mmCIF file of C-alpha atoms in Angstrom:
data_model
loop_
_atom_site.group_PDB
_atom_site.id
_atom_site.type_symbol
_atom_site.label_atom_id
_atom_site.label_comp_id
_atom_site.label_asym_id
_atom_site.label_seq_id
_atom_site.Cartn_x
_atom_site.Cartn_y
_atom_site.Cartn_z
ATOM 1 C CA MET A 26 60.797 93.438 89.470
ATOM 2 C CA LEU A 27 61.326 96.529 87.335
ATOM 3 C CA HIS A 28 64.329 97.491 89.496
ATOM 4 C CA PHE A 29 65.842 94.030 88.804
ATOM 5 C CA VAL A 30 65.614 94.603 85.035
ATOM 6 C CA GLN A 31 66.977 98.126 85.177
ATOM 7 C CA ASN A 32 69.898 97.222 87.406
ATOM 8 C CA GLU A 33 72.769 95.990 85.219
ATOM 9 C CA ARG A 34 74.348 94.029 88.054
ATOM 10 C CA GLY A 35 71.058 92.232 88.694
ATOM 11 C CA VAL A 36 70.750 91.134 85.069
ATOM 12 C CA PHE A 37 74.375 90.232 84.490
ATOM 13 C CA LEU A 38 74.506 87.066 86.639
ATOM 14 C CA PRO A 39 71.347 85.423 85.237
ATOM 15 C CA ALA A 40 72.418 86.335 81.696
ATOM 16 C CA VAL A 41 75.818 84.724 82.234
ATOM 17 C CA VAL A 42 74.252 81.604 83.730
ATOM 18 C CA ILE A 43 71.851 81.269 80.795
ATOM 19 C CA LEU A 44 74.689 81.795 78.320
ATOM 20 C CA LEU A 45 76.787 79.186 80.122
ATOM 21 C CA LEU A 46 73.937 76.677 79.935
ATOM 22 C CA ILE A 47 73.420 77.349 76.226
ATOM 23 C CA VAL A 48 77.119 76.942 75.453
ATOM 24 C CA THR A 49 77.295 73.762 77.544
ATOM 25 C CA VAL A 50 74.320 72.187 75.766
ATOM 26 C CA PHE A 51 75.805 73.183 72.412
ATOM 27 C CA LEU A 52 79.181 71.620 73.201
ATOM 28 C CA LEU A 53 77.592 68.449 74.572
ATOM 29 C CA SER A 54 75.491 68.061 71.428
ATOM 30 C CA ILE A 55 78.553 68.512 69.214
ATOM 31 C CA THR A 56 80.429 65.942 71.288
ATOM 32 C CA ALA A 57 77.550 63.456 71.075
ATOM 33 C CA ALA A 58 77.310 63.890 67.294
ATOM 34 C CA TYR A 59 81.077 63.377 66.914
ATOM 35 C CA GLN A 60 80.957 60.269 69.082
ATOM 36 C CA ALA A 61 78.091 58.772 67.063
ATOM 37 C CA LYS A 62 79.919 59.480 63.798
ATOM 38 C CA TYR A 63 83.146 57.965 65.150
ATOM 39 C CA GLN A 64 81.303 54.820 66.269
ATOM 40 C CA THR A 65 79.812 54.456 62.800
ATOM 41 C CA TYR A 66 83.214 54.713 61.145
ATOM 42 C CA ASP A 67 84.672 52.280 63.681
ATOM 43 C CA ALA A 68 81.919 49.750 62.959
ATOM 44 C CA LEU A 69 82.487 50.110 59.200
ATOM 45 C CA GLU A 70 86.212 49.593 59.672
ATOM 46 C CA MET A 71 85.641 46.408 61.675
ATOM 47 C CA PHE A 72 83.160 45.088 59.098
ATOM 48 C CA TYR A 73 85.427 45.692 56.104
ATOM 49 C CA THR A 74 88.498 44.399 57.921
ATOM 50 C CA GLY A 75 86.662 41.179 58.686
ATOM 51 C CA ALA A 76 85.452 40.897 55.090
ATOM 52 C CA ALA A 77 88.977 41.440 53.750
ATOM 53 C CA ILE A 78 90.402 38.787 56.083
ATOM 54 C CA GLU A 79 87.688 36.360 55.034
ATOM 55 C CA LYS A 80 88.401 36.959 51.335
ATOM 56 C CA MET A 81 92.139 36.453 51.900
ATOM 57 C CA GLU A 82 91.459 33.170 53.705
ATOM 58 C CA VAL A 83 89.278 31.927 50.822
ATOM 59 C CA LEU A 84 91.949 32.918 48.316
ATOM 60 C CA HIS A 85 94.636 31.220 50.420
ATOM 61 C CA ARG A 86 92.578 27.986 50.544
ATOM 62 C CA GLN A 87 92.129 28.079 46.756
ATOM 63 C CA ILE A 88 95.852 28.586 46.181
ATOM 64 C CA MET A 89 96.855 25.801 48.580
ATOM 65 C CA ARG A 90 94.730 23.163 46.732
#
């Protein structure tokens, strides 16, 4: 085991694999956070678009009377 730690070639591959896993988890978490934020903004857009259309329809009905 001590030879594995002292040998640079023996440590390099596991270190790279661990670094790759850390970077992958980091990127996936950033992507998930972005997706959640985008879905929130999309839901807000749909809600306010529907509310604006509803208000315009009410105003149109009042004008047409």
